[in-house]
mmCIF file of C-alpha atoms in Angstrom:
data_model
loop_
_atom_site.group_PDB
_atom_site.id
_atom_site.type_symbol
_atom_site.label_atom_id
_atom_site.label_comp_id
_atom_site.label_asym_id
_atom_site.label_seq_id
_atom_site.Cartn_x
_atom_site.Cartn_y
_atom_site.Cartn_z
ATOM 1 C CA MET A 792 21.737 22.247 3.451
ATOM 2 C CA VAL A 793 24.124 25.258 2.097
ATOM 3 C CA VAL A 794 27.763 24.545 2.187
ATOM 4 C CA ASP A 795 30.196 27.462 1.481
ATOM 5 C CA ASP A 796 33.234 28.977 3.256
ATOM 6 C CA ASP A 797 31.939 32.458 2.098
ATOM 7 C CA ALA A 798 29.828 33.604 5.027
ATOM 8 C CA ASP A 799 28.058 36.308 3.127
ATOM 9 C CA LEU A 800 27.182 34.175 -0.023
ATOM 10 C CA ARG A 801 26.232 31.404 2.492
ATOM 11 C CA ALA A 802 23.738 33.589 4.239
ATOM 12 C CA SER A 803 22.490 35.050 1.135
ATOM 13 C CA LEU A 804 21.794 31.575 -0.258
ATOM 14 C CA SER A 805 20.142 30.486 3.060
ATOM 15 C CA GLN A 806 17.861 33.489 3.133
ATOM 16 C CA MET A 807 16.839 32.915 -0.635
ATOM 17 C CA LEU A 808 15.934 29.299 -0.037
ATOM 18 C CA THR A 809 14.231 30.237 3.240
ATOM 19 C CA LEU A 810 12.057 32.567 1.565
ATOM 20 C CA ALA A 811 11.160 29.934 -0.999
ATOM 21 C CA GLY A 812 9.849 27.689 1.831
ATOM 22 C CA TYR A 813 12.634 25.484 2.703
ATOM 23 C CA GLU A 814 14.083 24.711 6.128
ATOM 24 C CA VAL A 815 17.817 25.584 5.588
ATOM 25 C CA SER A 816 20.781 24.332 7.595
ATOM 26 C CA GLU A 817 24.435 25.638 6.811
ATOM 27 C CA ALA A 818 27.949 24.390 6.964
ATOM 28 C CA LEU A 819 31.195 26.363 6.288
ATOM 29 C CA ASP A 820 33.093 23.524 4.504
ATOM 30 C CA GLY A 821 32.639 19.825 3.511
ATOM 31 C CA ALA A 822 34.040 18.496 6.730
ATOM 32 C CA GLU A 823 31.261 20.306 8.799
ATOM 33 C CA ALA A 824 28.697 19.122 6.335
ATOM 34 C CA LEU A 825 29.557 15.499 6.551
ATOM 35 C CA ARG A 826 29.358 15.660 10.395
ATOM 36 C CA ALA A 827 25.574 16.833 10.067
ATOM 37 C CA LEU A 828 24.762 14.284 7.161
ATOM 38 C CA SER A 829 23.310 10.657 7.246
ATOM 39 C CA ARG A 830 21.150 8.452 4.960
ATOM 40 C CA GLU A 831 18.021 10.074 6.792
ATOM 41 C CA PHE A 832 19.027 13.465 5.714
ATOM 42 C CA ALA A 833 16.010 15.049 3.760
ATOM 43 C CA GLY A 834 18.334 17.004 1.460
ATOM 44 C CA PRO A 835 19.377 18.255 -0.993
ATOM 45 C CA ILE A 836 22.721 19.786 -0.490
ATOM 46 C CA VAL A 837 23.857 23.062 -2.295
ATOM 47 C CA SER A 838 27.493 23.342 -2.168
ATOM 48 C CA ASP A 839 30.367 25.576 -3.627
ATOM 49 C CA ILE A 840 33.316 23.581 -5.218
ATOM 50 C CA ARG A 841 36.201 25.644 -4.046
ATOM 51 C CA MET A 842 36.527 25.529 -0.366
ATOM 52 C CA PRO A 843 39.420 24.857 2.064
ATOM 53 C CA GLY A 844 39.780 21.469 3.649
ATOM 54 C CA VAL A 845 37.059 19.204 2.176
ATOM 55 C CA ASP A 846 35.994 20.852 -1.045
ATOM 56 C CA GLY A 847 32.803 20.315 -3.010
ATOM 57 C CA ILE A 848 34.150 17.526 -5.154
ATOM 58 C CA GLU A 849 35.338 15.563 -1.959
ATOM 59 C CA LEU A 850 32.092 16.229 -0.286
ATOM 60 C CA LEU A 851 30.412 14.932 -3.245
ATOM 61 C CA GLU A 852 32.336 11.661 -3.298
ATOM 62 C CA ALA A 853 31.591 11.111 0.277
ATOM 63 C CA VAL A 854 27.923 11.785 0.056
ATOM 64 C CA CYS A 855 27.818 9.331 -3.005
ATOM 65 C CA ASP A 856 29.503 6.657 -0.813
ATOM 66 C CA MET A 857 27.193 7.229 2.035
ATOM 67 C CA ASP A 858 23.895 7.672 0.061
ATOM 68 C CA PRO A 859 23.999 7.886 -3.820
ATOM 69 C CA GLU A 860 20.400 9.147 -3.782
ATOM 70 C CA LEU A 861 21.107 12.276 -1.821
ATOM 71 C CA PRO A 862 21.114 15.055 -4.463
ATOM 72 C CA VAL A 863 24.195 17.321 -4.347
ATOM 73 C CA ILE A 864 24.069 20.650 -6.462
ATOM 74 C CA LEU A 865 27.267 22.233 -7.044
ATOM 75 C CA LEU A 866 28.026 26.023 -7.532
ATOM 76 C CA THR A 867 30.934 26.587 -9.811
ATOM 77 C CA GLY A 868 32.920 29.704 -11.250
ATOM 78 C CA HIS A 869 33.657 29.935 -15.001
ATOM 79 C CA GLY A 870 36.897 28.241 -14.672
ATOM 80 C CA ASP A 871 35.442 25.100 -12.958
ATOM 81 C CA VAL A 872 32.781 24.127 -15.581
ATOM 82 C CA ALA A 873 34.936 21.183 -16.872
ATOM 83 C CA MET A 874 35.231 20.081 -13.396
ATOM 84 C CA ALA A 875 31.555 20.314 -12.595
ATOM 85 C CA VAL A 876 30.678 18.368 -15.785
ATOM 86 C CA ASP A 877 32.973 15.494 -14.477
ATOM 87 C CA ALA A 878 31.092 15.748 -11.171
ATOM 88 C CA LEU A 879 27.835 15.113 -12.840
ATOM 89 C CA LYS A 880 29.163 12.144 -14.436
ATOM 90 C CA SER A 881 30.233 11.054 -10.826
ATOM 91 C CA GLY A 882 26.838 11.610 -9.472
ATOM 92 C CA ALA A 883 26.140 15.227 -8.849
ATOM 93 C CA TRP A 884 22.518 16.292 -9.225
ATOM 94 C CA ASP A 885 23.189 19.543 -11.052
ATOM 95 C CA PHE A 886 25.642 22.496 -11.221
ATOM 96 C CA LEU A 887 25.107 26.349 -11.536
ATOM 97 C CA THR A 888 27.673 28.649 -12.825
ATOM 98 C CA LYS A 889 28.135 31.794 -10.818
ATOM 99 C CA PRO A 890 26.633 34.412 -11.080
ATOM 100 C CA PHE A 891 23.200 32.635 -11.476
ATOM 101 C CA ASP A 892 19.643 33.779 -11.325
ATOM 102 C CA PRO A 893 17.950 33.055 -8.090
ATOM 103 C CA HIS A 894 15.004 31.422 -9.797
ATOM 104 C CA GLU A 895 17.537 28.908 -11.486
ATOM 105 C CA LEU A 896 18.730 28.097 -8.020
ATOM 106 C CA GLU A 897 15.076 27.724 -6.722
ATOM 107 C CA GLY A 898 14.287 25.438 -9.784
ATOM 108 C CA ALA A 899 17.282 23.160 -9.234
ATOM 109 C CA VAL A 900 16.592 22.819 -5.518
ATOM 110 C CA SER A 901 12.845 22.181 -5.985
ATOM 111 C CA ARG A 902 13.472 19.343 -8.650
ATOM 112 C CA ALA A 903 16.177 17.909 -6.278
ATOM 113 C CA ALA A 904 13.787 18.223 -3.235
ATOM 114 C CA ASP A 905 11.048 16.497 -5.056
ATOM 115 C CA LYS A 906 13.435 13.649 -5.988
ATOM 116 C CA ARG A 907 14.721 13.266 -2.458
ATOM 117 C CA ARG A 908 11.116 13.272 -0.982
ATOM 118 C CA LEU A 909 10.118 10.533 -3.276
ATOM 119 C CA VAL A 910 13.205 8.610 -2.326
ATOM 120 C CA MET A 911 12.619 8.804 1.395
ATOM 121 C CA GLU A 912 8.894 8.039 1.001
ATOM 122 C CA ASN A 913 9.737 4.936 -0.984
ATOM 123 C CA ARG A 914 12.233 3.835 1.662
ATOM 124 C CA GLN A 915 9.674 4.342 4.359
ATOM 125 C CA LEU A 916 7.023 2.365 2.396
ATOM 126 C CA LYS A 917 9.627 -0.515 1.790
ATOM 127 C CA ALA A 918 10.543 -0.563 5.432
ATOM 128 C CA MET A 919 6.841 -0.600 6.567
ATOM 129 C CA ALA A 920 6.068 -3.377 3.992
ATOM 130 C CA GLY A 921 9.053 -5.392 5.463
ATOM 131 C CA LYS A 922 7.840 -4.919 8.934
ATOM 132 C CA GLY A 923 4.259 -5.733 7.990
ATOM 133 C CA ALA A 924 5.299 -8.814 6.307
ATOM 134 C CA ARG A 925 7.307 -9.966 9.451
ATOM 135 C CA THR A 926 4.437 -9.379 11.749
ATOM 136 C CA SER A 927 1.344 -10.236 9.578
ATOM 137 C CA PRO A 928 0.568 -11.218 6.021
ATOM 138 C CA ILE A 929 -2.260 -8.513 6.257
ATOM 139 C CA ILE A 930 -0.557 -5.436 5.102
ATOM 140 C CA GLY A 931 -1.647 -1.828 6.088
ATOM 141 C CA HIS A 932 -1.622 0.667 8.882
ATOM 142 C CA SER A 933 -5.163 2.018 8.554
ATOM 143 C CA ALA A 934 -7.412 1.779 11.633
ATOM 144 C CA ALA A 935 -9.705 -0.442 9.677
ATOM 145 C CA ILE A 936 -7.074 -3.115 8.883
ATOM 146 C CA GLU A 937 -5.566 -2.783 12.281
ATOM 147 C CA GLN A 938 -8.891 -3.686 13.772
ATOM 148 C CA VAL A 939 -9.014 -6.699 11.550
ATOM 149 C CA ARG A 940 -5.639 -7.884 12.854
ATOM 150 C CA GLN A 941 -6.670 -7.479 16.295
ATOM 151 C CA THR A 942 -9.868 -9.342 16.006
ATOM 152 C CA LEU A 943 -7.979 -12.198 14.252
ATOM 153 C CA ALA A 944 -5.286 -12.251 16.966
ATOM 154 C CA ALA A 945 -8.144 -12.529 19.637
ATOM 155 C CA LEU A 946 -9.845 -15.372 17.885
ATOM 156 C CA ALA A 947 -6.824 -17.516 16.943
ATOM 157 C CA PRO A 948 -6.392 -19.319 20.343
ATOM 158 C CA THR A 949 -10.200 -20.251 20.384
ATOM 159 C CA PRO A 950 -11.957 -22.875 18.505
ATOM 160 C CA ILE A 951 -14.879 -20.438 17.592
ATOM 161 C CA ASP A 952 -16.233 -20.558 14.123
ATOM 162 C CA LEU A 953 -16.287 -17.620 12.125
ATOM 163 C CA LEU A 954 -18.075 -15.859 9.213
ATOM 164 C CA ILE A 955 -16.005 -13.387 7.187
ATOM 165 C CA GLU A 956 -17.833 -10.735 5.065
ATOM 166 C CA GLY A 957 -16.027 -8.818 2.222
ATOM 167 C CA GLU A 958 -16.067 -7.998 -1.360
ATOM 168 C CA SER A 959 -14.296 -10.115 -4.014
ATOM 169 C CA GLY A 960 -10.557 -9.375 -3.709
ATOM 170 C CA THR A 961 -10.540 -8.186 -0.030
ATOM 171 C CA GLY A 962 -8.510 -11.036 1.198
ATOM 172 C CA LYS A 963 -11.210 -13.278 2.892
ATOM 173 C CA GLU A 964 -9.032 -16.417 2.346
ATOM 174 C CA LEU A 965 -5.839 -14.709 3.522
ATOM 175 C CA ALA A 966 -7.589 -13.799 6.754
ATOM 176 C CA ALA A 967 -8.802 -17.310 7.373
ATOM 177 C CA ARG A 968 -5.219 -18.578 6.596
ATOM 178 C CA VAL A 969 -3.891 -16.227 9.161
ATOM 179 C CA LEU A 970 -6.471 -17.306 11.758
ATOM 180 C CA HIS A 971 -5.523 -20.891 10.977
ATOM 181 C CA HIS A 972 -1.685 -20.151 11.209
ATOM 182 C CA ASP A 973 -1.955 -18.081 14.291
ATOM 183 C CA SER A 974 -3.929 -20.698 16.096
ATOM 184 C CA ARG A 975 -0.514 -22.856 15.734
ATOM 185 C CA ASN A 976 -2.459 -25.591 14.075
ATOM 186 C CA SER A 977 -0.334 -27.938 12.102
ATOM 187 C CA ARG A 978 -3.297 -29.764 10.586
ATOM 188 C CA ARG A 979 -4.832 -29.074 7.057
ATOM 189 C CA PHE A 980 -6.635 -25.992 5.846
ATOM 190 C CA VAL A 981 -9.202 -27.326 3.549
ATOM 191 C CA VAL A 982 -10.991 -25.113 1.098
ATOM 192 C CA LEU A 983 -14.491 -25.737 -0.080
ATOM 193 C CA PRO A 984 -15.583 -23.465 -2.968
ATOM 194 C CA CYS A 985 -19.425 -23.523 -2.898
ATOM 195 C CA ALA A 986 -19.994 -22.106 -6.307
ATOM 196 C CA GLY A 987 -18.240 -25.245 -7.921
ATOM 197 C CA ILE A 988 -20.055 -27.975 -5.938
ATOM 198 C CA THR A 989 -22.963 -29.877 -7.656
ATOM 199 C CA ASP A 990 -25.844 -31.643 -5.907
ATOM 200 C CA ALA A 991 -24.243 -34.895 -6.841
ATOM 201 C CA MET A 992 -21.003 -34.026 -4.948
ATOM 202 C CA ALA A 993 -23.007 -32.675 -1.984
ATOM 203 C CA GLN A 994 -25.034 -35.939 -1.885
ATOM 204 C CA ASP A 995 -22.062 -38.368 -2.082
ATOM 205 C CA ARG A 996 -18.359 -37.738 -2.117
ATOM 206 C CA LEU A 997 -18.176 -34.343 -0.121
ATOM 207 C CA PHE A 998 -19.540 -35.769 3.153
ATOM 208 C CA ALA A 999 -18.042 -39.217 2.876
ATOM 209 C CA PRO A 1000 -15.803 -40.419 5.745
ATOM 210 C CA ASP A 1001 -12.866 -40.249 3.403
ATOM 211 C CA GLY A 1002 -14.099 -37.042 1.579
ATOM 212 C CA PRO A 1003 -12.706 -33.597 1.674
ATOM 213 C CA ILE A 1004 -14.321 -32.413 4.808
ATOM 214 C CA ALA A 1005 -12.914 -35.400 6.751
ATOM 215 C CA ASP A 1006 -9.482 -34.061 5.578
ATOM 216 C CA ALA A 1007 -10.102 -31.088 7.946
ATOM 217 C CA GLN A 1008 -9.900 -33.250 10.847
ATOM 218 C CA GLY A 1009 -8.135 -31.183 13.683
ATOM 219 C CA GLY A 1010 -7.606 -28.276 11.324
ATOM 220 C CA THR A 1011 -9.734 -25.586 9.617
ATOM 221 C CA LEU A 1012 -12.567 -26.037 7.057
ATOM 222 C CA PHE A 1013 -12.722 -23.031 4.895
ATOM 223 C CA ILE A 1014 -16.188 -22.724 3.119
ATOM 224 C CA ASP A 1015 -15.997 -19.955 0.555
ATOM 225 C CA ASP A 1016 -19.016 -18.129 -0.835
ATOM 226 C CA LEU A 1017 -21.504 -19.854 1.464
ATOM 227 C CA HIS A 1018 -24.306 -17.759 -0.171
ATOM 228 C CA ARG A 1019 -23.620 -19.494 -3.453
ATOM 229 C CA ALA A 1020 -24.401 -23.052 -2.160
ATOM 230 C CA GLY A 1021 -27.415 -24.865 -3.310
ATOM 231 C CA PRO A 1022 -30.345 -25.863 -1.086
ATOM 232 C CA LEU A 1023 -28.960 -29.472 -0.807
ATOM 233 C CA LEU A 1024 -25.543 -28.455 0.073
ATOM 234 C CA GLN A 1025 -26.694 -26.012 2.605
ATOM 235 C CA SER A 1026 -28.890 -28.659 4.372
ATOM 236 C CA ARG A 1027 -25.931 -31.056 4.540
ATOM 237 C CA LEU A 1028 -23.651 -28.399 5.857
ATOM 238 C CA ALA A 1029 -26.270 -27.244 8.535
ATOM 239 C CA GLU A 1030 -26.288 -30.863 9.656
ATOM 240 C CA PHE A 1031 -22.591 -31.172 9.760
ATOM 241 C CA ALA A 1032 -22.134 -27.966 11.586
ATOM 242 C CA GLU A 1033 -24.646 -29.178 14.328
ATOM 243 C CA THR A 1034 -23.191 -32.742 14.693
ATOM 244 C CA ARG A 1035 -19.668 -32.404 13.338
ATOM 245 C CA GLN A 1036 -20.226 -35.977 11.882
ATOM 246 C CA LEU A 1037 -19.805 -37.723 8.641
ATOM 247 C CA GLY A 1038 -20.934 -40.913 7.234
ATOM 248 C CA THR A 1039 -23.883 -43.071 8.038
ATOM 249 C CA LEU A 1040 -27.089 -42.282 9.615
ATOM 250 C CA ASP A 1041 -25.859 -44.547 12.460
ATOM 251 C CA ARG A 1042 -24.390 -42.130 14.879
ATOM 252 C CA ASP A 1043 -22.298 -45.058 16.463
ATOM 253 C CA GLN A 1044 -20.563 -45.588 13.128
ATOM 254 C CA ALA A 1045 -20.257 -41.999 11.839
ATOM 255 C CA LEU A 1046 -16.958 -40.265 11.813
ATOM 256 C CA SER A 1047 -16.578 -37.238 14.206
ATOM 257 C CA VAL A 1048 -14.565 -34.355 12.543
ATOM 258 C CA ALA A 1049 -13.196 -31.726 15.160
ATOM 259 C CA CYS A 1050 -12.309 -28.668 13.100
ATOM 260 C CA ARG A 1051 -12.890 -24.929 12.984
ATOM 261 C CA VAL A 1052 -15.393 -23.741 10.323
ATOM 262 C CA ILE A 1053 -14.713 -20.583 8.531
ATOM 263 C CA THR A 1054 -17.351 -19.306 6.050
ATOM 264 C CA THR A 1055 -17.536 -16.297 3.790
ATOM 265 C CA VAL A 1056 -19.990 -14.048 2.029
ATOM 266 C CA ALA A 1057 -19.421 -11.145 -0.321
ATOM 267 C CA HIS A 1058 -22.043 -8.644 1.019
ATOM 268 C CA ARG A 1059 -24.239 -8.353 3.929
ATOM 269 C CA ASP A 1060 -27.278 -8.938 1.611
ATOM 270 C CA ASP A 1061 -25.978 -12.302 0.846
ATOM 271 C CA LEU A 1062 -26.819 -13.533 4.400
ATOM 272 C CA ALA A 1063 -30.580 -13.699 3.286
ATOM 273 C CA LYS A 1064 -29.511 -16.382 0.699
ATOM 274 C CA ILE A 1065 -28.323 -18.739 3.397
ATOM 275 C CA ASP A 1066 -30.534 -21.220 5.383
ATOM 276 C CA PRO A 1067 -31.126 -19.544 8.755
ATOM 277 C CA ALA A 1068 -30.371 -22.920 10.588
ATOM 278 C CA LEU A 1069 -26.941 -22.931 8.806
ATOM 279 C CA LEU A 1070 -26.229 -19.404 9.275
ATOM 280 C CA TYR A 1071 -27.020 -19.646 13.001
ATOM 281 C CA ARG A 1072 -24.423 -22.458 13.423
ATOM 282 C CA VAL A 1073 -21.457 -21.096 11.516
ATOM 283 C CA SER A 1074 -21.620 -17.341 12.338
ATOM 284 C CA SER A 1075 -21.135 -17.146 16.147
ATOM 285 C CA MET A 1076 -18.554 -14.542 15.302
ATOM 286 C CA ARG A 1077 -18.348 -12.258 12.268
ATOM 287 C CA ILE A 1078 -15.839 -10.020 10.911
ATOM 288 C CA THR A 1079 -15.949 -7.568 7.961
ATOM 289 C CA LEU A 1080 -12.966 -6.840 5.704
ATOM 290 C CA PRO A 1081 -13.102 -3.257 4.311
ATOM 291 C CA PRO A 1082 -12.819 -2.634 0.651
ATOM 292 C CA LEU A 1083 -9.682 -1.106 -0.529
ATOM 293 C CA ARG A 1084 -11.526 2.332 -1.486
ATOM 294 C CA GLU A 1085 -12.338 2.624 2.335
ATOM 295 C CA ARG A 1086 -8.657 2.274 3.440
ATOM 296 C CA ARG A 1087 -6.782 4.412 0.642
ATOM 297 C CA GLU A 1088 -4.028 5.129 3.042
ATOM 298 C CA ASP A 1089 -2.838 1.550 2.803
ATOM 299 C CA ILE A 1090 -2.610 1.720 -1.079
ATOM 300 C CA PRO A 1091 1.177 2.944 -1.328
ATOM 301 C CA LEU A 1092 2.292 0.483 1.220
ATOM 302 C CA LEU A 1093 0.381 -2.389 -0.410
ATOM 303 C CA LEU A 1094 1.636 -1.432 -3.998
ATOM 304 C CA THR A 1095 5.249 -1.266 -2.772
ATOM 305 C CA HIS A 1096 4.994 -4.614 -0.967
ATOM 306 C CA PHE A 1097 3.412 -6.247 -4.079
ATOM 307 C CA LEU A 1098 5.914 -4.963 -6.406
ATOM 308 C CA GLY A 1099 8.789 -6.336 -4.202
ATOM 309 C CA GLU A 1100 6.865 -9.700 -4.287
ATOM 310 C CA ALA A 1101 6.474 -9.677 -8.048
ATOM 311 C CA ALA A 1102 10.038 -8.825 -8.670
ATOM 312 C CA GLN A 1103 11.202 -11.608 -6.541
ATOM 313 C CA LYS A 1104 8.820 -14.151 -8.150
ATOM 314 C CA HIS A 1105 9.971 -13.382 -11.628
ATOM 315 C CA GLY A 1106 13.488 -12.628 -11.028
ATOM 316 C CA ARG A 1107 13.281 -8.964 -12.122
ATOM 317 C CA GLU A 1108 14.846 -5.865 -10.679
ATOM 318 C CA PRO A 1109 12.503 -4.107 -8.069
ATOM 319 C CA ILE A 1110 10.951 -1.074 -9.011
ATOM 320 C CA GLN A 1111 9.746 1.839 -6.838
ATOM 321 C CA PRO A 1112 6.372 3.589 -7.804
ATOM 322 C CA ASP A 1113 6.779 7.274 -8.426
ATOM 323 C CA ARG A 1114 4.599 10.009 -7.241
ATOM 324 C CA SER A 1115 2.309 10.177 -10.173
ATOM 325 C CA THR A 1116 1.654 6.362 -9.988
ATOM 326 C CA LEU A 1117 1.040 6.614 -6.156
ATOM 327 C CA ASP A 1118 -1.234 9.538 -6.753
ATOM 328 C CA TRP A 1119 -3.188 7.635 -9.431
ATOM 329 C CA ALA A 1120 -3.351 4.379 -7.346
ATOM 330 C CA THR A 1121 -4.664 6.315 -4.372
ATOM 331 C CA GLY A 1122 -7.451 7.928 -6.364
ATOM 332 C CA HIS A 1123 -8.513 4.801 -8.245
ATOM 333 C CA ARG A 1124 -11.783 3.206 -7.313
ATOM 334 C CA TRP A 1125 -10.229 -0.491 -7.258
ATOM 335 C CA PRO A 1126 -13.400 -2.518 -7.816
ATOM 336 C CA GLY A 1127 -11.356 -5.712 -7.702
ATOM 337 C CA ASN A 1128 -9.847 -4.577 -4.376
ATOM 338 C CA VAL A 1129 -6.427 -5.742 -3.142
ATOM 339 C CA ARG A 1130 -6.396 -8.644 -5.794
ATOM 340 C CA GLU A 1131 -6.779 -5.958 -8.465
ATOM 341 C CA LEU A 1132 -3.818 -3.975 -7.057
ATOM 342 C CA GLU A 1133 -1.590 -7.019 -6.773
ATOM 343 C CA ASN A 1134 -2.326 -7.948 -10.354
ATOM 344 C CA LEU A 1135 -1.375 -4.467 -11.464
ATOM 345 C CA ALA A 1136 2.059 -4.597 -9.547
ATOM 346 C CA GLU A 1137 2.834 -7.915 -11.294
ATOM 347 C CA ARG A 1138 2.006 -6.340 -14.701
ATOM 348 C CA MET A 1139 4.295 -3.384 -13.889
ATOM 349 C CA ILE A 1140 7.105 -5.667 -12.915
ATOM 350 C CA LEU A 1141 6.870 -7.645 -16.289
ATOM 351 C CA GLY A 1142 6.552 -4.425 -18.168
ATOM 352 C CA LEU A 1143 3.152 -4.904 -19.427
ATOM 353 C CA GLU A 1144 1.451 -1.791 -17.691
ATOM 354 C CA THR A 1145 2.636 1.101 -19.551
ATOM 355 C CA SER A 1146 -0.221 3.410 -19.050
ATOM 356 C CA LEU A 1147 -2.000 3.554 -15.480
ATOM 357 C CA GLY A 1148 -5.560 3.928 -15.567
ATOM 358 C CA VAL A 1149 -6.189 2.187 -18.791
ATOM 359 C CA GLY A 1150 -9.866 2.386 -19.563
ATOM 360 C CA GLU A 1151 -10.138 5.607 -17.616
ATOM 361 C CA GLN A 1152 -7.827 7.490 -19.954
ATOM 362 C CA THR A 1153 -9.512 10.237 -21.894
ATOM 363 C CA HIS A 1154 -8.510 12.013 -24.958
ATOM 364 C CA THR A 1155 -9.687 15.509 -24.975
ATOM 365 C CA LEU A 1156 -7.731 18.192 -23.033
ATOM 366 C CA PRO A 1157 -10.747 18.923 -20.798
ATOM 367 C CA GLU A 1158 -11.269 15.437 -20.013
ATOM 368 C CA ARG A 1159 -7.664 14.923 -19.108
ATOM 369 C CA LEU A 1160 -7.879 17.947 -16.817
ATOM 370 C CA GLU A 1161 -10.844 16.816 -15.163
ATOM 371 C CA ALA A 1162 -9.257 13.327 -14.520
ATOM 372 C CA PHE A 1163 -6.256 14.975 -13.210
ATOM 373 C CA GLU A 1164 -8.273 17.231 -10.818
ATOM 374 C CA ARG A 1165 -10.284 14.308 -9.629
ATOM 375 C CA ASN A 1166 -7.163 12.227 -8.754
ATOM 376 C CA GLN A 1167 -5.539 15.134 -6.963
ATOM 377 C CA ILE A 1168 -8.614 15.755 -4.932
ATOM 378 C CA ILE A 1169 -9.043 12.161 -3.960
ATOM 379 C CA ALA A 1170 -5.435 11.678 -3.036
ATOM 380 C CA THR A 1171 -5.403 14.885 -1.018
ATOM 381 C CA LEU A 1172 -8.601 13.890 0.873
ATOM 382 C CA ALA A 1173 -7.211 10.413 1.502
ATOM 383 C CA ALA A 1174 -4.001 11.933 2.820
ATOM 384 C CA SER A 1175 -6.043 14.405 5.076
ATOM 385 C CA GLY A 1176 -8.281 11.568 6.454
ATOM 386 C CA GLY A 1177 -11.355 13.183 4.837
ATOM 387 C CA SER A 1178 -10.783 16.556 6.328
ATOM 388 C CA VAL A 1179 -12.057 19.300 4.095
ATOM 389 C CA ALA A 1180 -10.283 22.135 5.847
ATOM 390 C CA LYS A 1181 -6.975 20.288 5.485
ATOM 391 C CA THR A 1182 -7.631 19.358 1.942
ATOM 392 C CA ILE A 1183 -8.465 22.860 0.715
ATOM 393 C CA GLU A 1184 -5.491 24.137 2.575
ATOM 394 C CA ARG A 1185 -3.178 21.650 0.790
ATOM 395 C CA LEU A 1186 -4.699 22.192 -2.640
ATOM 396 C CA GLY A 1187 -4.836 26.011 -2.142
ATOM 397 C CA ILE A 1188 -8.350 26.519 -3.267
ATOM 398 C CA PRO A 1189 -11.327 28.217 -1.716
ATOM 399 C CA ARG A 1190 -14.006 26.067 -0.052
ATOM 400 C CA LYS A 1191 -16.763 27.003 -2.388
ATOM 401 C CA THR A 1192 -14.366 25.805 -5.295
ATOM 402 C CA PHE A 1193 -13.552 22.485 -3.580
ATOM 403 C CA TYR A 1194 -17.405 21.740 -2.986
ATOM 404 C CA TYR A 1195 -18.168 22.671 -6.612
ATOM 405 C CA LYS A 1196 -15.521 20.492 -7.904
ATOM 406 C CA ALA A 1197 -16.279 17.544 -5.513
ATOM 407 C CA ASN A 1198 -20.057 17.650 -6.531
ATOM 408 C CA LYS A 1199 -19.162 17.736 -10.119
ATOM 409 C CA LEU A 1200 -16.681 14.966 -9.996
ATOM 410 C CA GLY A 1201 -18.723 12.763 -7.845
ATOM 411 C CA ILE A 1202 -16.399 12.753 -4.734
ATOM 412 C CA ASP A 1203 -17.928 12.246 -1.282
ATOM 413 C CA PRO A 1204 -15.381 13.432 1.493
ATOM 414 C CA ALA A 1205 -17.129 11.341 4.094
ATOM 415 C CA GLN A 1206 -15.811 8.214 2.372
ATOM 416 C CA PHE A 1207 -12.436 9.231 3.296
ATOM 417 C CA ARG A 1208 -13.013 9.630 7.149
ATOM 418 C CA GLY A 1209 -11.874 6.969 9.465
ATOM 419 C CA ASP A 1210 -14.766 7.036 11.735
#
C-alpha cells in the first residue's frame, strides 16, 4: 500500500511498484489507510511522514498496535531524518530520504515483502497445526495422510483387527493409538514389542492368565514389528489370534481375552517373514503409512507443530522456521521420517541445531552450489505437486536445463506427484 497525500507522487510510486511486480493499493492519508488495514493485510506499507490528518508517524503507531509484524517504510524529507530515526526505534521497517533512487525503494519493498510473506506463512502453518492438533494427532493436509485419517475413522467403531505397514518413524504406534482412542475404548492399550521377546518369555509369562496380553482385556493389543517375532512367538500368537484364549490347554479353564489386535511391519517384504496362519488371522484389514518423503507438502506444518510442542515441553520461547529452514526441510530425504523431523525440532528449540543438514554440508563452492540447486528444485517440485511445467515456470529455467539438472542431481519428479 502506498500512502501519500500528493496524488502525483502517490501515482508515481504505485506505477513504479506495479511495474516491479507488486499488487498496489493507495490511500491519501493515514486514516484512509487504517480503514483498509487488518492483521491479514499482505503488506508492506510505504508512507510519507508529513500528511494532513493522520500522518505517517501516527499511522506507524496505529499499525504497530494492530500488528507489530506489518512492515512500514517511511518516506522523509531531509528535515525529517531525526524523526525517521526515532520511528525506526519505534518499529518502522525502513526509511528513505527524498529524493531516492527507484531501485532503493524496490529493494526496501522487496525485503519487507519477503519478511511479511514469511510472517503470514508461519501464522498460517501455526493455525493449521493447531487445527490439526484439535481434530487429530495425525498432522498433515496431503492427500495421502488424509486417506489415512479417513480409514482410521472408518475402522474405529469396529472390532476389526488391523495390520499397519510403514517405515520406521512414520507413526505406526500413533495411528494405532488414534484408532484405540477414537473407538471410545477406556480400557488399556498394551504394547508388545516383538524384537525384545525371548523364547522363554513366549513360552511362559507372556501368555499366562495374568500376563501382559491378558492386560489388553477389552482394549487393544498392539504387536509391534511382527516380522521380528521368532517362530515360537509367532506360533503362540497364531493360536491366540484364533482362540482369543490364554492359560491351560483345558478350554474350560482358559481365560478368554476380548481385544482388538493391531500389528505392524516395516515393509511389504516383511510379510514373507510371518507365519501364513498368523498373518491370515491378524491382517483382515491393512493400512500403509506413507514415508515423509512422499508427503513433503506436510513438512512445514509438521515442523511448526513440533517446534511448538518442544518449546512447551522445555519451557522455551517458541520459534518459527525461516524460509531457508523450510526449503532445506522440504528437500531433505528424511530417512528417519516423522520421528527424525520431531527430533530436529527439539534440537532447534534447545539450541543444539546450529547448522541444518549436518552431514550433508559440503565444503567447495561447486558442491555448495549443487546442494543449493538440488534443494531448490526439490522444494519447487514439492510445492508444484510434481508438475514439471509449473516447476520450470517458477524456477525460470528452460525445460532442457531442468531435466539435465534433475538427472544430474538424482531427482525424479514422479516422486512428488500425488497420484
